[in-house]
Coordinates of C-alpha atoms and ligand atoms in Angstrom, one line a residue:
X649 CA 113.9 93.5 70.5
X650 CA 114.7 90.1 72.0
X651 CA 118.0 88.5 71.1
X652 CA 120.0 85.4 72.2
X653 CA 122.8 86.1 74.6
X654 CA 126.3 85.2 73.4
X655 CA 128.2 82.4 75.2
X656 CA 130.5 84.8 76.9
X657 CA 127.7 86.7 78.6
X658 CA 125.9 83.5 79.5
X659 CA 129.0 82.2 81.3
X660 CA 129.0 85.3 83.5
X661 CA 125.4 84.8 84.7
X662 CA 124.8 83.1 88.0
X663 CA 123.6 79.6 87.2
X664 CA 121.2 77.7 89.3
X665 CA 117.6 76.9 89.7
X666 CA 115.3 79.8 89.2
X667 CA 112.1 78.0 89.9
X668 CA 112.2 76.5 93.3
X669 CA 108.6 77.0 94.3
X670 CA 105.4 78.7 93.2
X671 CA 106.5 82.0 94.7
X672 CA 109.6 82.0 92.5
X673 CA 107.4 81.9 89.4
X674 CA 105.4 84.8 90.7
X675 CA 108.5 86.9 91.3
X676 CA 109.8 86.3 87.8
X677 CA 106.5 87.1 86.2
X678 CA 105.8 90.1 88.3
X679 CA 109.3 91.4 87.5
X680 CA 108.8 90.9 83.8
X681 CA 105.5 92.9 84.1
X682 CA 107.3 95.7 85.9
X683 CA 110.2 95.7 83.4
X684 CA 107.5 96.1 80.7
X685 CA 106.3 99.3 82.4
X686 CA 103.0 97.9 83.7
X687 CA 100.7 100.2 85.6
X688 CA 98.5 97.3 86.8
X689 CA 99.7 93.8 87.6
X690 CA 97.1 91.2 88.5
X691 CA 98.2 87.9 90.0
X692 CA 95.9 84.9 90.3
X693 CA 96.9 81.7 92.2
X694 CA 95.0 78.4 92.2
X695 CA 95.6 76.1 95.2
X696 CA 99.2 76.0 96.3
X697 CA 100.2 77.6 93.0
X698 CA 101.2 74.4 91.3
X699 CA 97.6 74.2 90.0
X700 CA 97.7 77.5 88.3
X701 CA 99.5 80.9 88.4
X702 CA 98.4 83.7 86.1
X703 CA 100.0 87.1 85.9
X704 CA 98.6 89.8 83.6
X705 CA 99.9 93.2 83.0
X706 CA 99.1 96.3 80.9
X707 CA 102.8 96.9 80.0
X708 CA 104.2 97.3 76.6
X709 CA 103.7 93.7 75.4
X710 CA 105.6 91.9 72.7
X711 CA 105.3 91.6 68.9
X712 CA 104.8 88.1 67.5
X713 CA 108.5 87.4 66.7
X714 CA 109.6 88.5 70.2
X715 CA 106.8 86.5 71.9
X716 CA 108.0 83.4 70.1
X717 CA 111.6 84.0 71.2
X718 CA 110.8 84.9 74.8
X719 CA 110.2 81.4 75.9
X720 CA 113.6 80.1 74.5
X721 CA 116.7 79.9 76.7
X722 CA 119.1 82.8 77.0
X723 CA 116.9 85.2 75.1
X724 CA 116.3 88.6 76.5
X725 CA 115.6 92.2 75.4
X726 CA 117.5 93.6 78.4
X727 CA 121.1 92.8 77.8
X728 CA 123.1 92.8 74.7
X729 CA 126.7 92.2 75.8
X730 CA 128.5 90.9 78.8
X731 CA 129.5 94.5 79.7
X732 CA 125.9 95.4 80.2
X733 CA 125.7 93.2 83.3
X734 CA 127.3 95.9 85.3
X735 CA 124.9 98.6 84.3
X736 CA 121.7 96.7 83.9
X737 CA 118.7 98.6 85.3
X738 CA 116.0 96.2 84.6
X739 CA 114.8 93.5 87.1
X740 CA 115.4 90.7 84.6
X741 CA 118.5 90.2 82.5
X742 CA 119.3 86.5 82.2
X743 CA 116.6 85.5 79.7
X744 CA 116.0 82.3 81.7
X745 CA 112.8 82.8 83.6
X746 CA 110.2 82.0 81.0
X747 CA 112.0 78.9 79.6
X748 CA 112.8 77.6 83.1
X749 CA 109.2 78.1 84.1
X750 CA 108.0 76.3 80.9
X751 CA 110.4 73.5 81.7
X752 CA 109.0 73.1 85.2
X753 CA 105.4 73.2 84.2
X754 CA 103.0 71.0 82.2
X755 CA 101.7 74.0 80.3
X756 CA 102.7 77.6 79.8
X757 CA 100.6 80.0 77.8
X758 CA 101.7 83.5 77.0
X759 CA 99.3 86.0 75.4
X760 CA 100.6 89.3 74.5
X761 CA 100.0 92.4 72.4
X762 CA 102.3 95.3 71.8
X763 CA 99.5 97.7 70.8
X764 CA 99.1 96.3 67.3
X765 CA 95.8 95.3 65.8
X766 CA 96.1 91.8 67.1
X767 CA 98.0 89.8 69.7
X768 CA 99.9 86.6 69.8
X769 CA 99.6 83.4 71.9
X770 CA 102.5 81.2 72.5
X771 CA 101.9 77.8 74.1
X772 CA 104.6 75.5 75.5
X773 CA 103.4 72.1 76.4
X774 CA 105.0 69.1 78.1
X775 CA 107.5 70.4 80.6
X776 CA 111.1 69.1 80.4
X777 CA 110.9 67.5 77.0
X778 CA 109.6 70.6 75.4
X779 CA 112.4 73.0 76.0
X780 CA 115.1 71.7 73.8
X781 CA 114.1 74.0 71.0
X782 CA 111.1 74.7 68.8
X783 CA 109.6 71.4 69.9
X784 CA 106.3 71.6 71.7
X785 CA 105.8 75.3 71.1
X786 CA 102.9 76.7 69.1
X787 CA 102.4 80.3 68.1
X788 CA 99.0 81.7 67.0
X789 CA 97.2 85.0 66.8
X790 CA 95.1 86.0 69.7
X791 CA 92.9 88.8 70.8
X792 CA 94.2 90.8 73.7
X793 CA 94.5 94.5 74.7
X794 CA 98.1 95.8 75.0
X795 CA 100.0 94.0 77.7
X796 CA 100.9 90.4 78.6
X797 CA 99.3 87.5 80.4
X798 CA 101.3 84.4 81.3
X799 CA 99.5 81.4 82.7
X800 CA 101.3 78.5 84.1
X801 CA 99.5 75.3 85.0
X802 CA 100.7 71.9 86.3
X803 CA 103.8 73.3 87.9
X804 CA 106.2 70.5 88.9
X805 CA 103.8 67.9 87.6
X806 CA 106.7 65.8 86.4
X807 CA 109.0 66.7 89.3
X808 CA 107.5 64.7 92.1
X809 CA 110.4 65.3 94.5
X810 CA 110.1 69.0 94.1
X811 CA 106.4 68.9 94.5
X812 CA 106.7 66.9 97.7
X813 CA 109.1 69.4 99.1
X814 CA 106.5 72.1 99.0
X815 CA 104.7 73.2 102.2
X816 CA 100.9 73.2 102.6
X817 CA 98.9 75.2 100.0
X818 CA 98.3 77.9 102.6
X819 CA 101.9 78.2 103.4
X820 CA 102.9 78.3 99.7
X821 CA 100.3 81.0 99.0
X822 CA 101.6 82.9 102.0
X823 CA 105.0 83.1 100.3
X824 CA 103.3 84.3 97.1
X825 CA 101.5 86.9 99.1
X826 CA 104.7 88.0 100.8
X827 CA 106.4 88.5 97.4
X828 CA 103.4 90.5 96.0
X829 CA 103.1 92.6 99.1
X830 CA 106.8 93.5 99.0
X831 CA 106.4 94.7 95.4
X832 CA 103.0 96.4 96.1
X833 CA 104.6 98.4 99.0
X834 CA 107.8 99.3 97.2
X835 CA 106.0 100.2 94.0
X836 CA 103.0 102.2 95.2
X837 CA 102.8 103.7 91.8
X838 CA 101.6 100.3 90.4
X839 CA 98.2 98.9 91.1
X840 CA 98.5 95.3 92.3
X841 CA 95.6 92.8 92.5
X842 CA 96.2 89.4 94.1
X843 CA 93.6 86.6 94.0
X844 CA 93.6 83.2 95.6
X845 CA 91.1 80.6 94.3
X846 CA 89.0 83.4 93.0
X847 CA 89.0 85.4 96.2
X848 CA 90.7 88.8 96.1
X849 CA 93.2 89.0 98.9
X850 CA 95.1 92.2 98.2
X851 CA 94.5 95.3 96.0
X852 CA 96.6 98.4 96.1
X853 CA 95.3 101.5 94.3
X854 CA 98.5 102.5 92.4
X855 CA 98.3 106.1 93.5
X856 CA 102.0 106.4 94.1
X857 CA 101.4 107.2 97.8
X858 CA 103.0 104.9 100.4
X859 CA 100.1 105.6 102.7
X860 CA 97.6 104.2 100.3
X861 CA 99.6 101.0 99.8
X862 CA 100.2 100.7 103.5
X863 CA 96.4 101.1 104.1
X864 CA 95.7 98.3 101.6
X865 CA 98.2 96.0 103.2
X866 CA 98.2 96.8 106.9
X867 CA 94.9 98.7 107.4
X868 CA 94.2 102.1 108.8
X869 CA 96.0 101.7 112.1
X870 CA 99.4 101.3 110.5
X871 CA 98.8 103.7 107.6
X872 CA 97.7 106.5 109.8
X873 CA 100.8 106.0 112.0
X874 CA 103.3 106.3 109.2
X875 CA 105.5 109.1 107.9
X876 CA 107.3 109.2 104.6
X877 CA 110.9 110.1 104.3
X878 CA 113.5 110.9 101.7
X879 CA 117.2 111.0 102.3
X880 CA 120.4 111.0 100.4
X881 CA 123.8 109.7 101.8
X882 CA 127.3 109.5 100.6
X883 CA 129.0 106.2 100.8
X884 CA 132.5 105.3 99.7
X885 CA 134.4 102.1 99.1
X886 CA 138.1 101.8 98.1
X887 CA 138.3 105.6 97.6
X888 CA 135.3 105.7 95.3
X889 CA 132.3 107.7 96.4
X890 CA 128.6 107.2 95.5
X891 CA 125.3 108.6 96.6
X892 CA 122.6 106.3 98.0
X893 CA 119.1 107.7 97.7
X894 CA 116.8 106.3 100.3
X895 CA 113.1 106.9 100.6
X896 CA 110.0 105.2 101.9
X897 CA 107.5 105.2 104.7
X898 CA 108.1 104.3 108.4
X899 CA 105.4 103.3 110.8
X900 CA 105.8 105.0 114.1
X901 CA 107.2 102.9 116.9
X902 CA 103.8 102.2 118.4
X903 CA 103.1 100.0 115.4
X904 CA 105.2 96.9 115.7
X905 CA 105.2 93.2 114.8
X906 CA 106.8 90.2 116.3
X907 CA 108.8 89.4 113.2
X908 CA 111.1 91.5 111.0
X909 CA 109.5 90.5 107.7
X910 CA 107.2 93.6 107.8
X911 CA 110.2 95.7 106.9
X912 CA 110.0 95.9 103.1
X913 CA 113.1 96.8 101.2
X914 CA 114.0 97.3 97.6
X915 CA 117.3 98.0 95.9
X916 CA 117.2 99.8 92.6
X917 CA 113.6 98.7 92.1
X918 CA 114.1 95.1 93.1
X919 CA 112.1 94.1 96.2
X920 CA 114.2 91.8 98.4
X921 CA 114.1 89.7 101.5
X922 CA 117.5 91.1 102.5
X923 CA 118.2 90.3 106.2
X924 CA 121.1 92.8 106.4
X925 CA 119.0 95.7 105.2
X926 CA 116.1 94.8 107.3
X927 CA 118.3 94.7 110.3
X928 CA 119.7 98.1 109.4
X929 CA 116.2 99.5 109.4
X930 CA 115.4 98.0 112.8
X931 CA 118.7 99.3 114.1
X932 CA 117.6 102.8 112.9
X933 CA 114.6 102.5 115.2
X934 CA 116.9 101.6 118.0
X935 CA 115.5 102.0 121.5
X936 CA 112.2 103.5 120.2
X937 CA 111.0 99.9 119.7
X938 CA 109.7 98.0 122.7
X939 CA 111.9 94.9 123.5
X940 CA 111.4 92.0 121.1
X941 CA 109.3 94.0 118.7
X942 CA 110.1 94.7 115.1
X943 CA 109.1 97.7 113.0
X944 CA 106.8 98.0 110.0
X945 CA 108.0 100.1 107.1
X946 CA 109.0 100.5 103.5
X947 CA 112.6 101.5 102.6
X948 CA 113.8 101.9 99.0
X949 CA 117.4 102.3 98.0
X950 CA 118.8 103.7 94.8
X951 CA 122.5 103.3 94.1
X952 CA 124.6 103.5 90.9
X953 CA 124.2 100.1 89.2
X954 CA 127.9 99.5 89.4
X955 CA 127.6 99.4 93.2
X956 CA 125.1 96.6 93.2
X957 CA 125.5 93.1 92.0
X958 CA 122.2 91.5 91.3
X959 CA 123.9 88.5 89.8
X960 CA 125.0 86.8 93.0
X961 CA 122.0 84.7 93.6
X962 CA 120.1 82.7 90.9
X963 CA 116.7 83.2 92.6
X964 CA 117.7 86.9 93.1
X965 CA 116.9 86.8 96.9
X966 CA 120.0 88.7 97.8
X967 CA 122.2 91.3 96.2
X968 CA 125.9 92.0 96.6
X969 CA 127.1 95.5 97.4
X970 CA 130.4 97.0 96.7
X971 CA 130.5 97.8 100.5
X972 CA 127.6 96.2 102.3
X973 CA 128.5 97.7 105.7
X974 CA 128.6 101.2 104.3
X975 CA 125.2 100.8 102.7
X976 CA 123.7 99.3 105.9
X977 CA 125.1 102.2 107.9
X978 CA 123.5 104.7 105.5
X979 CA 120.2 103.0 105.9
X980 CA 120.4 102.9 109.6
X981 CA 121.3 106.6 109.8
X982 CA 118.6 107.7 107.4
X983 CA 115.9 105.8 109.4
X984 CA 117.2 107.2 112.7
X985 CA 117.2 110.8 111.3
X986 CA 113.7 110.4 109.9
X987 CA 112.4 109.1 113.2
X988 CA 114.0 111.8 115.3
X989 CA 112.8 114.9 113.5
X990 CA 110.4 116.9 115.7
X991 CA 108.0 117.0 112.9
X992 CA 107.5 113.3 112.8
X993 CA 107.0 113.0 116.5
X994 CA 104.4 115.6 116.5
X995 CA 102.5 114.1 113.5
X996 CA 102.9 110.8 115.2
X997 CA 101.0 112.0 118.3
X998 CA 98.4 113.6 116.2
X999 CA 98.1 110.5 114.1
X1000 CA 97.6 108.4 117.2
X1001 CA 94.6 110.4 118.2
X1002 CA 93.3 110.7 114.7
X1003 CA 93.0 107.0 114.6
X1004 CA 91.5 106.4 118.0
X1005 CA 89.0 109.2 117.7
X1006 CA 88.0 108.2 114.1
X1007 CA 87.1 104.6 114.9
X1008 CA 84.3 105.0 117.4
X1009 CA 82.6 108.1 115.8
X1010 CA 78.9 107.6 115.1
X1011 CA 77.6 109.0 111.8
X1012 CA 74.7 110.9 113.2
X1013 CA 76.5 112.5 116.0
X1014 CA 79.5 113.9 114.3
X1015 CA 77.9 115.7 111.5
X1016 CA 75.0 117.0 113.6
X1017 CA 76.4 120.3 114.7
X1018 CA 79.4 120.7 112.6
X1019 CA 80.7 124.1 111.5
X1020 CA 83.2 124.8 108.7
X1021 CA 85.7 127.2 110.2
X1022 CA 88.4 127.2 107.6
X1023 CA 90.2 125.7 104.7
X1024 CA 93.7 124.3 104.2
X1025 CA 95.5 124.4 100.8
X1026 CA 92.1 124.5 99.0
X1027 CA 91.9 120.8 99.6
X1028 CA 90.7 120.3 103.1
X1029 CA 87.9 121.7 105.0
X1030 CA 88.5 122.4 108.7
X1031 CA 85.4 121.8 110.8
X1032 CA 84.6 122.3 114.4
X1033 CA 82.5 119.6 115.9
X1034 CA 82.0 119.4 119.7
X1035 CA 85.4 118.8 121.2
X1036 CA 87.0 117.7 117.9
X1037 CA 88.6 119.3 114.9
X1038 CA 87.5 117.5 111.8
X1039 CA 89.5 117.7 108.6
X1040 CA 87.4 116.8 105.6
X1041 CA 89.1 115.8 102.3
X1042 CA 87.0 117.8 99.9
X1043 CA 87.7 115.6 96.9
X1044 CA 87.1 112.3 98.7
X1045 CA 83.9 113.7 100.3
X1046 CA 82.6 114.8 96.9
X1047 CA 83.4 111.3 95.5
X1048 CA 81.5 109.7 98.3
X1049 CA 78.5 112.0 97.8
X1050 CA 78.5 111.5 94.0
X1051 CA 78.8 107.8 94.4
X1052 CA 75.8 107.4 96.7
X1053 CA 73.7 109.8 94.5
X1054 CA 74.7 107.9 91.4
X1055 CA 73.9 104.6 93.0
X1056 CA 70.5 105.8 94.0
X1057 CA 69.9 107.3 90.5
X1058 CA 70.9 104.1 88.8
X1059 CA 68.7 102.0 91.1
X1060 CA 65.6 104.1 90.4
X1061 CA 65.9 105.7 87.0
X1062 CA 69.3 105.1 85.4
X1063 CA 72.0 107.7 84.7
X1064 CA 71.2 110.7 82.6
X1065 CA 72.6 110.5 79.1
X1066 CA 73.2 113.3 76.6
X1067 CA 73.6 113.0 72.9
X1068 CA 76.9 113.5 71.2
X1069 CA 76.3 115.7 68.2
X1070 CA 77.7 114.8 65.7
X1071 CA 78.2 111.2 67.0
X1072 CA 81.8 110.4 67.8
X1073 CA 83.8 107.6 66.3
X1074 CA 85.6 105.3 68.7
X1075 CA 87.5 102.2 68.0
X1076 CA 87.7 99.3 70.4
X1077 CA 90.3 96.5 70.5
X1078 CA 88.9 93.1 69.5
X1079 CA 88.8 92.1 73.2
X1080 CA 87.0 95.3 74.3
X1081 CA 84.6 94.9 71.4
X1082 CA 83.8 91.3 72.5
X1083 CA 83.4 92.6 76.1
X1084 CA 81.0 95.3 74.9
X1085 CA 79.1 92.7 73.0
X1086 CA 78.7 90.6 76.1
X1087 CA 77.7 93.5 78.3
X1088 CA 75.8 95.8 76.0
X1089 CA 72.7 96.0 78.2
X1090 CA 74.7 97.1 81.1
X1091 CA 76.8 99.7 79.2
X1092 CA 73.6 101.2 77.7
X1093 CA 71.9 101.3 81.1
X1094 CA 74.8 103.4 82.2
X1095 CA 74.2 106.0 79.4
X1096 CA 76.2 105.0 76.4
X1097 CA 74.3 104.4 73.2
X1098 CA 76.6 102.8 70.8
X1099 CA 76.2 101.6 67.2
X1100 CA 78.6 99.4 65.3
X1101 CA 80.0 101.3 62.3
X1102 CA 78.8 100.0 59.0
X1103 CA 76.7 97.5 60.9
X1104 CA 79.3 94.8 60.4
X1105 CA 80.2 92.7 63.4
X1106 CA 83.7 92.8 64.8
X1107 CA 84.8 95.9 62.9
X1108 CA 86.0 97.4 66.1
X1109 CA 84.8 100.9 65.1
X1110 CA 81.7 102.3 66.9
X1111 CA 79.6 105.4 66.7
X1112 CA 78.9 106.8 70.1
X1113 CA 75.5 108.5 70.1
X1114 CA 75.0 109.2 73.7
X1115 CA 77.3 109.4 76.7
X1116 CA 76.5 109.2 80.4
X1117 CA 76.3 112.7 82.0
X1118 CA 76.2 111.9 85.7
X1119 CA 75.2 115.0 87.7
X1120 CA 75.3 117.0 84.5
X1121 CA 78.9 116.4 83.4
X1122 CA 79.1 114.4 80.2
X1123 CA 81.7 111.7 79.7
X1124 CA 84.1 111.9 76.8
X1125 CA 83.1 109.3 74.1
X1126 CA 86.6 107.8 74.4
X1127 CA 85.8 106.7 77.9
X1128 CA 83.8 103.9 76.3
X1129 CA 86.8 101.5 76.3
X1130 CA 87.4 102.1 80.0
X1131 CA 83.8 101.7 80.9
X1132 CA 83.6 98.4 79.0
X1133 CA 86.7 97.2 80.7
X1134 CA 85.3 98.3 84.1
X1135 CA 82.1 96.4 83.5
X1136 CA 83.9 93.3 82.5
X1137 CA 86.6 93.2 85.1
X1138 CA 84.9 94.9 88.0
X1139 CA 85.9 93.1 91.1
X1140 CA 82.6 93.9 92.8
X1141 CA 79.8 91.4 92.8
X1142 CA 77.7 93.8 90.8
X1143 CA 79.7 94.9 87.8
X1144 CA 78.0 98.3 88.0
X1145 CA 79.7 99.1 91.3
X1146 CA 83.2 99.4 89.8
X1147 CA 81.8 101.7 87.1
X1148 CA 79.8 103.8 89.5
X1149 CA 83.0 104.3 91.6
X1150 CA 84.8 105.6 88.5
X1151 CA 81.9 107.7 87.4
X1152 CA 81.7 109.1 90.9
X1153 CA 85.3 110.3 90.7
X1154 CA 84.9 111.9 87.3
X1155 CA 83.0 115.1 88.0
X1156 CA 84.5 115.6 91.4
X1157 CA 86.0 118.8 92.6
X1158 CA 89.6 118.7 91.6
X1159 CA 92.4 119.3 94.0
X1160 CA 92.7 123.0 94.6
X1161 CA 89.2 124.0 93.6
X1162 CA 87.9 126.8 95.7
X1163 CA 84.6 126.4 97.3
X1164 CA 82.5 129.2 98.6
X1165 CA 81.4 129.2 102.3
X1166 CA 77.9 128.0 101.4
X1167 CA 79.1 125.3 99.1
X1168 CA 81.6 124.1 101.7
X1169 CA 78.8 123.9 104.3
X1170 CA 76.6 122.0 101.9
X1171 CA 79.3 119.6 101.0
X1172 CA 79.8 118.6 104.6
X1173 CA 76.1 118.4 105.2
X1174 CA 75.6 116.1 102.3
X1175 CA 78.6 114.0 103.4
X1176 CA 76.9 113.6 106.7
X1177 CA 73.8 112.3 105.2
X1178 CA 75.6 109.6 103.2
X1179 CA 75.2 106.0 104.2
X1180 CA 79.0 105.5 104.5
X1181 CA 80.4 109.0 105.1
X1182 CA 83.8 108.0 106.3
X1183 CA 85.4 106.5 103.2
X1184 CA 85.5 107.5 99.6
X1185 CA 84.2 104.9 97.1
X1186 CA 87.7 103.5 96.8
X1187 CA 88.1 103.0 100.5
X1188 CA 90.2 106.0 101.4
X1189 CA 89.1 108.1 104.4
X1190 CA 87.1 111.2 103.9
X1191 CA 87.4 112.6 107.4
X1192 CA 90.1 112.7 110.0
X1193 CA 89.3 113.8 113.6
X1194 CA 91.7 115.4 116.0
X1195 CA 90.5 115.3 119.6
X1196 CA 90.8 118.4 121.7
X1197 CA 92.9 116.3 124.1
X1198 CA 95.6 116.2 121.4
X1199 CA 95.8 120.0 121.6
X1200 CA 95.7 120.0 125.3
X1201 CA 98.6 117.6 125.5
X1202 CA 100.5 119.1 122.5
X1203 CA 100.4 122.6 124.1
X1204 CA 101.2 121.4 127.5
X1205 CA 97.9 122.7 129.0
X1206 CA 96.5 120.9 132.0
X1207 CA 92.9 120.9 130.9
X1208 CA 90.6 122.1 128.2
X1209 CA 89.1 125.5 127.5
X1210 CA 89.7 127.0 130.9
X1211 CA 93.1 125.6 131.5
Ligands
ADP1438 P1 114.6 88.4 81.2 O1 113.5 89.0 82.0 O2 115.8 88.0 82.1 O3 115.0 89.1 80.0 P2 112.6 86.3 80.7 O4 112.7 84.9 80.3 O5 112.0 86.6 82.0 O6 114.1 86.9 80.7 O7 111.9 87.1 79.6 C1 112.4 87.0 78.2 C2 112.1 88.3 77.5 O8 110.7 88.2 77.2 C3 112.3 89.6 78.2 O9 113.6 90.1 78.0 C4 111.2 90.5 77.6 O10 111.7 91.1 76.4 C5 110.1 89.5 77.2 N1 109.0 89.6 78.2 C6 108.8 88.7 79.2 N2 107.7 89.0 80.0 C7 107.2 90.1 79.4 C8 106.1 90.9 79.8 N3 105.3 90.7 80.8 N4 105.9 92.0 79.0 C9 106.7 92.3 77.9 N5 107.8 91.6 77.6 C10 108.0 90.5 78.3
MG1439 MG1 112.4 88.1 83.5

């Protein structure tokens, strides 16, 4: 429930300008989405961001009364009394972001749904004049699936001085991109999509694996040279002790950048451009780094809320710590420890070779005379190929094979469908229903035969008569909503592609499934005949290669087989 803060609490909140530039709008809207428990956050920017910023999430949304209050000053669902300031665990707490953004923009439109039958749209027009109270605000019903979208247009249109102080559109977008990247890397459990002028510039998969987020942001070179770590340190200040939990992923010292802004830190979930913490991370690398080079990594800190003061800076760039030096020392020591474990060094060396031997491999050559020689954890097939040991991710390989088979099947004859007997009843949100309406041919081509219940339009209830059964495994009728959403929001040029990718993953061998020897051999063979054997449909690698030279070096032998 959203309420208005009392004057005492308000007076304790750091005052100042929240909206300095387009990136500050993005920070506030992304933090609201994360506070709402979003699993996916999509950010769209037009031009330098003053044209248009739109952030949508699939979080818990707001009921109508809350949505109307949210754009007012000092209204928040996150604090109820001044005392809460010391224990606040959410990213927001001031209740100032939405009204400040509305005041700085010509137009703010918030569309939200908390899971009820219909959503709410709140529009605030007219910038400065509009924020004195109810004036300029309209509230109306709107169709939307659960979650919230905030669209801001004409930012700073009546603040010419502010607008003039902005850098070029490219530079302003780069700031936005930095902010989104920081969150994408410190929250790998959330899927982030960033678009600029309609072009997708960043997508993370939301798998909760640092390596996947690093892969999306920095590419395979950095991702394959990174190791995750997890540490816990005692700190104390004025006789009071606390535990700092530190985790993240550190790229090995051969991956460096010229600037320190590729060290991504967060404190209690808040991604920050904190120079002291970044320095502490770099200090942890110490002499492992070449002169003048900076590390790449993700470091997250968790401390008791009372040890952190998020209230020191209106734009929330920095935080205060009860003892900043002790925290910095804890970070430095954790990073140093993580980098000095023998384990990491060895995996570092292997990773180095993994990457260089992966890149130049030719499809035909590597799968030609490849022999499955073992299995690891029921997940990976170990294969011998020439002078390399190949490790095949069974699940990813299967997805790739399925995907290419599906694509072929759809291109020639469509996907097999099986009837659901008796037909299943599925209800779609108004938005999904509209999307189904607009994409019905495509959805049917994919194997769903769907009839509107009672024949009436817009009832939202459907009878699912057939479902796709790709490779003989039928979809659950409930998947209709996902499929409709996939078709409508697919980022690929052909809307079928996104769907095929999801279908491909559906009947895959699940982690831990045991394959017989013959099946394993057939899987690898089929992977070899794929058009794109080296990545799964979502872009993750299917095969890693370890060159024999790695073993020669690792075991201190002077040469290969005879050495
Ligand atoms: P704060 O985040 O400091 O509370 P804001 O002005 O950013 O203040 O938001 C006001 C309130 O609106 C929040 O407390 C929250 O209840 C609600 N809200 C804002 N954005 C979202 C969102 N994306 N999803 C759900 N609720 C939201
Ligand atoms: Mg907020």
